[in-house]
């Protein structure tokens, strides 16, 4: 399938000031996994994406960028690659901005044990490249964030095969992940990639999300949880907090525990998979979205919660997606209102839906591409 990036040129609606005009294409080539970052001073934005050249059994890709200033987008320009891939197109890069510095991180393939880091100090006009060694394990899922003190924190997952034992005490081989991280004050000099300490005692930690707050930096990530009452593993969310500029972290605390499950559900938290956390700090409050799936179904929904300064739940959780199977949630603030976007298949194909938080409640506001248009990824 060939995908193109599109832009909604206006954001306004009668009810929540969030809606769409007809989408305008940004690219004319196969494009995947767009990620948008905005300058710290709000002067411009950049859209990074994967430009894909498919071949039989795989292909090659570049990371390209467009810049938006005053509502118009520049032409696409390749800034990293080419990188070869096999099978499906991988989501292999992450990008962040802090104090006028852009940093791009790319996991360039299973045969390369290096994370490639690209730094720009001139608004993405040019990038300087360097490599961070990952030794002898496969590196996937780079996640790059700007911290409260202006520095950068890079996460990546290392994959390795291990022998496990199932419920019938039979051995089998599985692919296991560990979470590593590195910190840089300027995007140029980086600490060695080392295990992320709060994740060391957890199984298969993955998908970290860092968000700076008034009190420090909060990271929420997912890991596998083994319950004595359930003959299966579940994905749960964990939270850790740094109050000293990323120098140290609190012990990981279970975030999606019993207090995150409504009493009316009739299930315990171990009956649910919880994954893909997304954080947003706005007006002194830290908000969380994530995907939740009951173990008896493959249909997921989007849930929301507010977190306290120590990362714990600050109140009741709320399901905000009401139709279809929903996934890949995103949070952002716009004109003083908190919005959520996600994909769901209520129309038979994946399309974008939205909700706005007014007071204590979330209200859904449909936000979709024209009927019959399948949408695969966004950030």
Short mmCIF file of C-alpha atoms in Angstrom, two decimals:
data_model
loop_
_atom_site.label_atom_id
_atom_site.label_comp_id
_atom_site.label_asym_id
_atom_site.label_seq_id
_atom_site.Cartn_x
_atom_site.Cartn_y
_atom_site.Cartn_z
CA UNK A 1 0.00 0.00 0.00
CA UNK A 2 1.28 3.50 -0.83
CA UNK A 3 0.73 6.22 1.78
CA UNK A 4 1.04 9.97 1.46
CA UNK A 5 1.21 12.56 4.20
CA UNK A 6 -1.63 15.06 4.33
CA UNK A 7 -2.09 18.28 6.27
CA UNK A 8 -5.27 19.63 7.80
CA UNK A 9 -4.89 23.30 6.94
CA UNK A 10 -7.34 24.67 9.50
CA UNK A 11 -8.31 23.57 12.98
CA UNK A 12 -11.68 24.90 14.08
CA UNK A 13 -15.15 23.55 14.84
CA UNK A 14 -18.46 24.77 16.15
CA UNK A 15 -18.29 22.81 19.40
CA UNK A 16 -14.65 22.47 20.41
CA UNK A 17 -12.68 24.62 17.94
CA UNK A 18 -11.21 21.44 16.53
CA UNK A 19 -12.16 20.27 13.04
CA UNK A 20 -10.74 19.88 9.59
CA UNK A 21 -10.80 21.39 6.19
CA UNK A 22 -10.22 19.07 3.24
CA UNK A 23 -6.76 17.53 3.67
CA UNK A 24 -3.99 18.73 1.37
CA UNK A 25 -1.14 16.36 0.42
CA UNK A 26 2.31 17.19 1.78
CA UNK A 27 4.19 14.49 -0.14
CA UNK A 28 3.92 12.78 -3.50
CA UNK A 29 5.92 9.67 -2.58
CA UNK A 30 5.35 6.70 -0.28
CA UNK A 31 5.62 8.29 3.18
CA UNK A 32 5.29 6.76 6.63
CA UNK A 33 5.42 7.63 10.35
CA UNK A 34 5.28 11.45 10.34
CA UNK A 35 6.57 13.14 13.49
CA UNK A 36 6.10 16.87 14.04
CA UNK A 37 8.19 19.00 16.39
CA UNK A 38 7.81 22.73 17.05
CA UNK A 39 10.59 25.18 17.85
CA UNK A 40 10.89 26.15 21.52
CA UNK A 41 10.08 29.74 20.61
CA UNK A 42 7.12 28.72 18.44
CA UNK A 43 8.63 30.27 15.32
CA UNK A 44 8.29 27.20 13.07
CA UNK A 45 7.58 23.48 12.95
CA UNK A 46 9.20 20.53 11.22
CA UNK A 47 7.58 17.36 9.91
CA UNK A 48 9.97 14.41 9.73
CA UNK A 49 8.87 11.22 7.98
CA UNK A 50 10.13 8.08 6.28
CA UNK A 51 10.34 8.28 2.49
CA UNK A 52 10.11 4.67 1.30
CA UNK A 53 11.36 3.03 -1.90
CA UNK A 54 9.72 -0.42 -1.78
CA UNK A 55 11.29 -3.50 -3.32
CA UNK A 56 10.31 -7.16 -3.32
CA UNK A 57 10.55 -8.44 0.25
CA UNK A 58 11.51 -5.05 1.69
CA UNK A 59 13.14 -1.91 0.35
CA UNK A 60 15.07 1.11 1.46
CA UNK A 61 14.04 4.28 3.23
CA UNK A 62 15.22 7.81 3.94
CA UNK A 63 14.27 10.13 6.77
CA UNK A 64 13.06 13.35 5.17
CA UNK A 65 11.88 16.68 6.55
CA UNK A 66 9.65 19.59 5.65
CA UNK A 67 9.61 22.93 7.49
CA UNK A 68 6.54 25.06 8.14
CA UNK A 69 6.85 28.80 8.68
CA UNK A 70 3.82 31.05 8.52
CA UNK A 71 1.49 28.25 7.40
CA UNK A 72 3.38 27.12 4.29
CA UNK A 73 5.54 23.99 4.00
CA UNK A 74 8.94 23.73 2.34
CA UNK A 75 9.81 21.02 -0.17
CA UNK A 76 10.83 17.64 1.21
CA UNK A 77 14.54 17.11 1.80
CA UNK A 78 16.29 13.85 2.72
CA UNK A 79 18.42 14.20 5.85
CA UNK A 80 19.34 10.58 6.69
CA UNK A 81 19.68 7.32 4.79
CA UNK A 82 19.26 5.25 2.78
CA UNK A 83 18.58 2.40 5.22
CA UNK A 84 17.59 -1.06 4.04
CA UNK A 85 14.72 -2.97 5.62
CA UNK A 86 13.00 -6.33 5.15
CA UNK A 87 9.30 -7.11 5.47
CA UNK A 88 7.04 -4.32 6.72
CA UNK A 89 8.22 -0.72 6.82
CA UNK A 90 9.72 -0.16 10.32
CA UNK A 91 9.10 2.85 12.54
CA UNK A 92 12.80 3.45 13.02
CA UNK A 93 13.37 7.09 14.04
CA UNK A 94 12.55 9.70 16.65
CA UNK A 95 13.13 13.46 16.83
CA UNK A 96 13.15 16.20 19.47
CA UNK A 97 13.93 19.92 19.74
CA UNK A 98 15.34 21.96 22.62
CA UNK A 99 16.75 25.51 22.74
CA UNK A 100 17.03 25.70 18.95
CA UNK A 101 18.77 22.32 18.60
CA UNK A 102 17.15 19.53 16.58
CA UNK A 103 18.19 15.94 17.26
CA UNK A 104 17.21 12.96 15.11
CA UNK A 105 17.86 9.35 16.18
CA UNK A 106 17.62 6.40 13.74
CA UNK A 107 17.85 2.65 14.33
CA UNK A 108 19.20 1.83 10.92
CA UNK A 109 18.59 -1.92 10.67
CA UNK A 110 18.96 -5.34 12.30
CA UNK A 111 22.43 -5.84 10.80
CA UNK A 112 23.72 -2.54 12.25
CA UNK A 113 24.30 -2.49 16.02
CA UNK A 114 24.52 1.31 16.09
CA UNK A 115 22.05 4.07 16.80
CA UNK A 116 22.70 6.93 14.42
CA UNK A 117 22.22 10.43 15.85
CA UNK A 118 21.93 13.57 13.70
CA UNK A 119 22.14 17.08 15.18
CA UNK A 120 21.18 20.40 13.60
CA UNK A 121 21.73 23.91 14.94
CA UNK A 122 20.43 25.76 11.89
CA UNK A 123 16.76 24.77 11.68
CA UNK A 124 17.32 21.46 9.81
CA UNK A 125 19.30 23.07 6.99
CA UNK A 126 22.13 20.64 7.76
CA UNK A 127 22.85 17.81 10.19
CA UNK A 128 26.01 16.43 11.80
CA UNK A 129 26.02 12.63 12.18
CA UNK A 130 27.46 10.39 14.87
CA UNK A 131 26.94 6.82 16.07
CA UNK A 132 26.16 5.37 19.50
CA UNK A 133 27.40 1.80 19.86
CA UNK A 134 24.89 -0.86 20.95
CA UNK A 135 27.36 -3.76 20.97
CA UNK A 136 25.98 -7.14 19.85
CA UNK A 137 22.21 -6.83 20.19
CA UNK A 138 19.53 -5.71 17.79
CA UNK A 139 18.40 -2.16 18.52
CA UNK A 140 14.82 -1.05 17.85
CA UNK A 141 12.36 1.61 18.89
CA UNK A 142 14.47 4.75 19.44
CA UNK A 143 12.55 7.31 21.51
CA UNK A 144 14.01 10.82 21.88
CA UNK A 145 12.74 13.53 24.25
CA UNK A 146 13.64 17.01 25.48
CA UNK A 147 13.84 17.20 29.30
CA UNK A 148 12.92 19.96 31.76
CA UNK A 149 16.52 21.24 31.96
CA UNK A 150 16.81 21.49 28.17
CA UNK A 151 18.91 18.36 27.72
CA UNK A 152 17.98 15.36 25.58
CA UNK A 153 17.20 11.80 26.69
CA UNK A 154 17.35 8.94 24.22
CA UNK A 155 15.77 5.54 24.85
CA UNK A 156 16.14 2.39 22.77
CA UNK A 157 15.16 -1.25 23.13
CA UNK A 158 17.71 -4.02 22.74
CA UNK A 159 16.42 -7.35 21.49
CA UNK A 160 17.86 -10.80 22.21
CA UNK A 161 16.59 -14.37 22.05
CA UNK A 162 16.14 -16.16 25.37
CA UNK A 163 14.78 -19.49 26.64
CA UNK A 164 11.55 -19.27 28.67
CA UNK A 165 9.25 -21.81 30.36
CA UNK A 166 5.50 -21.91 29.71
CA UNK A 167 2.70 -22.81 32.15
CA UNK A 168 3.19 -26.50 31.39
CA UNK A 169 6.90 -26.21 32.17
CA UNK A 170 7.86 -26.61 28.54
CA UNK A 171 10.83 -24.60 27.32
CA UNK A 172 10.53 -22.34 24.29
CA UNK A 173 12.56 -19.59 22.68
CA UNK A 174 11.30 -16.01 22.65
CA UNK A 175 12.53 -12.55 21.73
CA UNK A 176 13.11 -10.43 24.86
CA UNK A 177 13.73 -6.70 25.20
CA UNK A 178 15.72 -4.55 27.58
CA UNK A 179 15.52 -0.76 27.81
CA UNK A 180 18.65 1.41 27.54
CA UNK A 181 19.08 5.18 27.68
CA UNK A 182 21.58 7.95 27.03
CA UNK A 183 21.59 11.65 27.97
CA UNK A 184 23.06 14.64 26.15
CA UNK A 185 23.19 18.31 27.21
CA UNK A 186 23.52 19.57 23.63
CA UNK A 187 22.72 16.74 21.19
CA UNK A 188 26.42 16.30 20.39
CA UNK A 189 28.01 14.63 23.43
CA UNK A 190 26.17 11.59 24.82
CA UNK A 191 26.60 9.36 27.84
CA UNK A 192 27.10 5.65 27.06
CA UNK A 193 23.95 3.68 26.33
CA UNK A 194 23.23 1.90 29.60
CA UNK A 195 20.25 -0.01 31.04
CA UNK A 196 17.48 2.32 32.23
CA UNK A 197 17.67 1.57 35.96
CA UNK A 198 13.92 1.72 36.81
CA UNK A 199 13.26 -1.00 34.20
CA UNK A 200 15.91 -3.50 35.31
CA UNK A 201 13.61 -5.69 37.43
CA UNK A 202 10.79 -5.72 34.86
CA UNK A 203 10.18 -8.06 31.94
CA UNK A 204 10.35 -6.72 28.37
CA UNK A 205 10.17 -2.96 29.08
CA UNK A 206 9.19 -1.02 25.99
CA UNK A 207 7.66 2.20 24.60
CA UNK A 208 8.88 4.83 27.11
CA UNK A 209 7.44 8.34 27.05
CA UNK A 210 9.14 11.24 28.88
CA UNK A 211 7.34 14.45 29.80
CA UNK A 212 8.85 17.44 31.66
CA UNK A 213 6.71 18.99 34.41
CA UNK A 214 7.10 21.84 36.91
CA UNK A 215 8.59 19.36 39.41
CA UNK A 216 10.93 17.40 37.14
CA UNK A 217 10.65 14.71 34.46
CA UNK A 218 8.19 11.80 34.35
CA UNK A 219 8.62 8.62 32.30
CA UNK A 220 5.81 6.13 31.70
CA UNK A 221 6.63 2.85 29.95
CA UNK A 222 5.10 -0.56 29.46
CA UNK A 223 6.40 -3.92 30.66
CA UNK A 224 5.08 -7.44 31.03
CA UNK A 225 3.40 -8.41 34.31
CA UNK A 226 3.05 -11.96 35.60
CA UNK A 227 0.04 -12.59 37.83
CA UNK A 228 -0.36 -15.57 40.15
CA UNK A 229 -4.09 -15.54 39.37
CA UNK A 230 -3.71 -15.47 35.58
CA UNK A 231 -1.92 -18.15 33.51
CA UNK A 232 -0.69 -15.49 31.10
CA UNK A 233 1.38 -12.35 30.90
CA UNK A 234 -0.18 -8.91 30.52
CA UNK A 235 1.28 -5.58 29.43
CA UNK A 236 1.10 -3.00 32.20
CA UNK A 237 2.19 0.62 32.58
CA UNK A 238 4.89 1.73 35.02
CA UNK A 239 5.97 5.21 36.05
CA UNK A 240 9.22 6.72 37.33
CA UNK A 241 10.17 10.31 38.22
CA UNK A 242 13.41 12.33 38.16
CA UNK A 243 13.72 15.53 40.20
CA UNK A 244 17.43 16.17 39.65
CA UNK A 245 17.79 16.75 35.92
CA UNK A 246 17.81 13.07 34.83
CA UNK A 247 20.65 12.16 37.23
CA UNK A 248 18.52 9.66 39.17
CA UNK A 249 15.09 8.06 38.99
CA UNK A 250 12.55 6.76 41.48
CA UNK A 251 11.78 3.06 41.58
CA UNK A 252 9.29 2.04 38.90
CA UNK A 253 5.73 1.95 40.27
CA UNK A 254 2.82 0.06 38.73
CA UNK A 255 0.50 2.67 37.22
CA UNK A 256 -2.20 0.51 35.63
CA UNK A 257 -2.98 -1.47 38.79
CA UNK A 258 -6.32 -2.18 40.45
CA UNK A 259 -7.04 1.52 41.03
CA UNK A 260 -7.02 2.03 37.25
CA UNK A 261 -9.87 -0.45 36.65
CA UNK A 262 -13.49 0.61 37.30
CA UNK A 263 -15.20 -1.59 39.90
CA UNK A 264 -18.08 -2.12 37.47
CA UNK A 265 -15.82 -3.93 34.98
CA UNK A 266 -15.84 -7.23 36.88
CA UNK A 267 -12.17 -7.82 36.02
CA UNK A 268 -8.82 -7.29 37.72
CA UNK A 269 -6.10 -5.15 36.16
CA UNK A 270 -4.22 -8.31 35.09
CA UNK A 271 -7.07 -9.11 32.70
CA UNK A 272 -6.09 -6.08 30.60
CA UNK A 273 -3.21 -5.20 28.31
CA UNK A 274 -2.12 -1.56 28.75
CA UNK A 275 0.30 -0.07 26.26
CA UNK A 276 1.45 2.90 24.13
CA UNK A 277 1.40 5.64 26.82
CA UNK A 278 1.33 9.29 25.76
CA UNK A 279 1.87 12.21 28.16
CA UNK A 280 1.09 15.93 27.98
CA UNK A 281 1.77 18.57 30.64
CA UNK A 282 -0.59 21.53 30.38
CA UNK A 283 -1.60 24.28 32.81
CA UNK A 284 0.21 22.64 35.70
CA UNK A 285 -1.40 19.22 35.17
CA UNK A 286 0.06 16.01 33.79
CA UNK A 287 -2.29 14.02 31.53
CA UNK A 288 -1.93 10.44 30.28
CA UNK A 289 -3.53 8.53 27.40
CA UNK A 290 -3.00 4.86 26.63
CA UNK A 291 -4.43 1.82 24.86
CA UNK A 292 -6.30 -0.80 26.91
CA UNK A 293 -7.38 -4.24 25.66
CA UNK A 294 -9.31 -6.91 27.55
CA UNK A 295 -7.56 -10.29 27.32
CA UNK A 296 -10.63 -11.93 25.71
CA UNK A 297 -10.66 -9.59 22.70
CA UNK A 298 -8.37 -7.93 20.20
CA UNK A 299 -10.40 -4.70 20.25
CA UNK A 300 -8.64 -1.89 22.13
CA UNK A 301 -9.92 1.40 23.52
CA UNK A 302 -8.32 4.68 24.59
CA UNK A 303 -8.25 5.59 28.28
CA UNK A 304 -7.30 8.86 29.99
CA UNK A 305 -6.07 9.80 33.45
CA UNK A 306 -4.44 12.66 35.30
CA UNK A 307 -1.23 12.01 37.22
CA UNK A 308 0.01 13.55 40.46
CA UNK A 309 3.52 14.97 40.92
CA UNK A 310 4.86 11.60 42.03
CA UNK A 311 3.41 9.90 38.94
CA UNK A 312 0.51 8.20 40.72
CA UNK A 313 -3.08 8.44 39.53
CA UNK A 314 -4.63 11.73 40.65
CA UNK A 315 -8.24 10.62 40.16
CA UNK A 316 -10.52 8.26 38.29
CA UNK A 317 -9.58 6.93 34.86
CA UNK A 318 -11.93 7.42 31.91
CA UNK A 319 -12.51 5.59 28.64
CA UNK A 320 -12.68 8.26 25.93
CA UNK A 321 -12.98 6.18 22.73
CA UNK A 322 -16.48 4.77 22.37
CA UNK A 323 -16.59 3.06 18.97
CA UNK A 324 -14.56 0.48 17.07
CA UNK A 325 -11.07 -0.64 17.95
CA UNK A 326 -8.94 2.38 18.82
CA UNK A 327 -5.16 2.73 18.92
CA UNK A 328 -2.12 5.08 18.78
CA UNK A 329 -3.41 7.94 20.98
CA UNK A 330 -1.90 11.44 20.95
CA UNK A 331 -2.39 14.36 23.38
CA UNK A 332 -1.84 18.07 22.72
CA UNK A 333 -2.99 21.49 23.87
CA UNK A 334 -4.59 23.99 21.50
CA UNK A 335 -5.86 27.45 22.45
CA UNK A 336 -6.16 26.49 26.10
CA UNK A 337 -7.98 23.19 25.53
CA UNK A 338 -6.57 19.68 25.85
CA UNK A 339 -7.28 17.43 22.86
CA UNK A 340 -6.80 13.74 22.14
CA UNK A 341 -6.45 12.13 18.72
CA UNK A 342 -6.44 8.43 17.89
CA UNK A 343 -7.25 5.95 15.15
CA UNK A 344 -10.32 3.73 15.18
CA UNK A 345 -12.06 1.51 12.64
CA UNK A 346 -15.69 2.46 13.30
CA UNK A 347 -16.09 3.28 9.59
CA UNK A 348 -14.55 0.04 8.37
CA UNK A 349 -11.09 1.55 7.81
CA UNK A 350 -8.77 3.34 10.22
CA UNK A 351 -9.68 7.01 10.47
CA UNK A 352 -8.82 9.78 12.89
CA UNK A 353 -11.13 10.56 15.81
CA UNK A 354 -10.77 13.23 18.47
CA UNK A 355 -11.99 14.29 21.90
CA UNK A 356 -11.72 17.53 23.87
CA UNK A 357 -11.50 17.84 27.63
CA UNK A 358 -13.95 20.41 28.96
CA UNK A 359 -13.73 20.69 32.72
CA UNK A 360 -13.57 17.19 34.17
CA UNK A 361 -15.10 15.38 31.20
CA UNK A 362 -13.92 14.27 27.79
CA UNK A 363 -16.30 14.84 24.87
CA UNK A 364 -15.71 13.06 21.58
CA UNK A 365 -15.61 15.15 18.41
CA UNK A 366 -15.30 13.06 15.19
CA UNK A 367 -12.35 14.11 13.07
CA UNK A 368 -11.87 11.99 9.98
CA UNK A 369 -10.51 11.81 6.48
CA UNK A 370 -12.98 11.54 3.59
CA UNK A 371 -15.00 8.33 3.57
CA UNK A 372 -13.10 5.37 2.13
CA UNK A 373 -9.66 6.78 2.90
CA UNK A 374 -7.51 4.47 5.02
CA UNK A 375 -5.06 6.17 7.37
CA UNK A 376 -2.21 4.19 8.86
CA UNK A 377 0.03 6.28 11.11
CA UNK A 378 0.36 9.69 12.67
CA UNK A 379 2.00 11.36 15.64
#
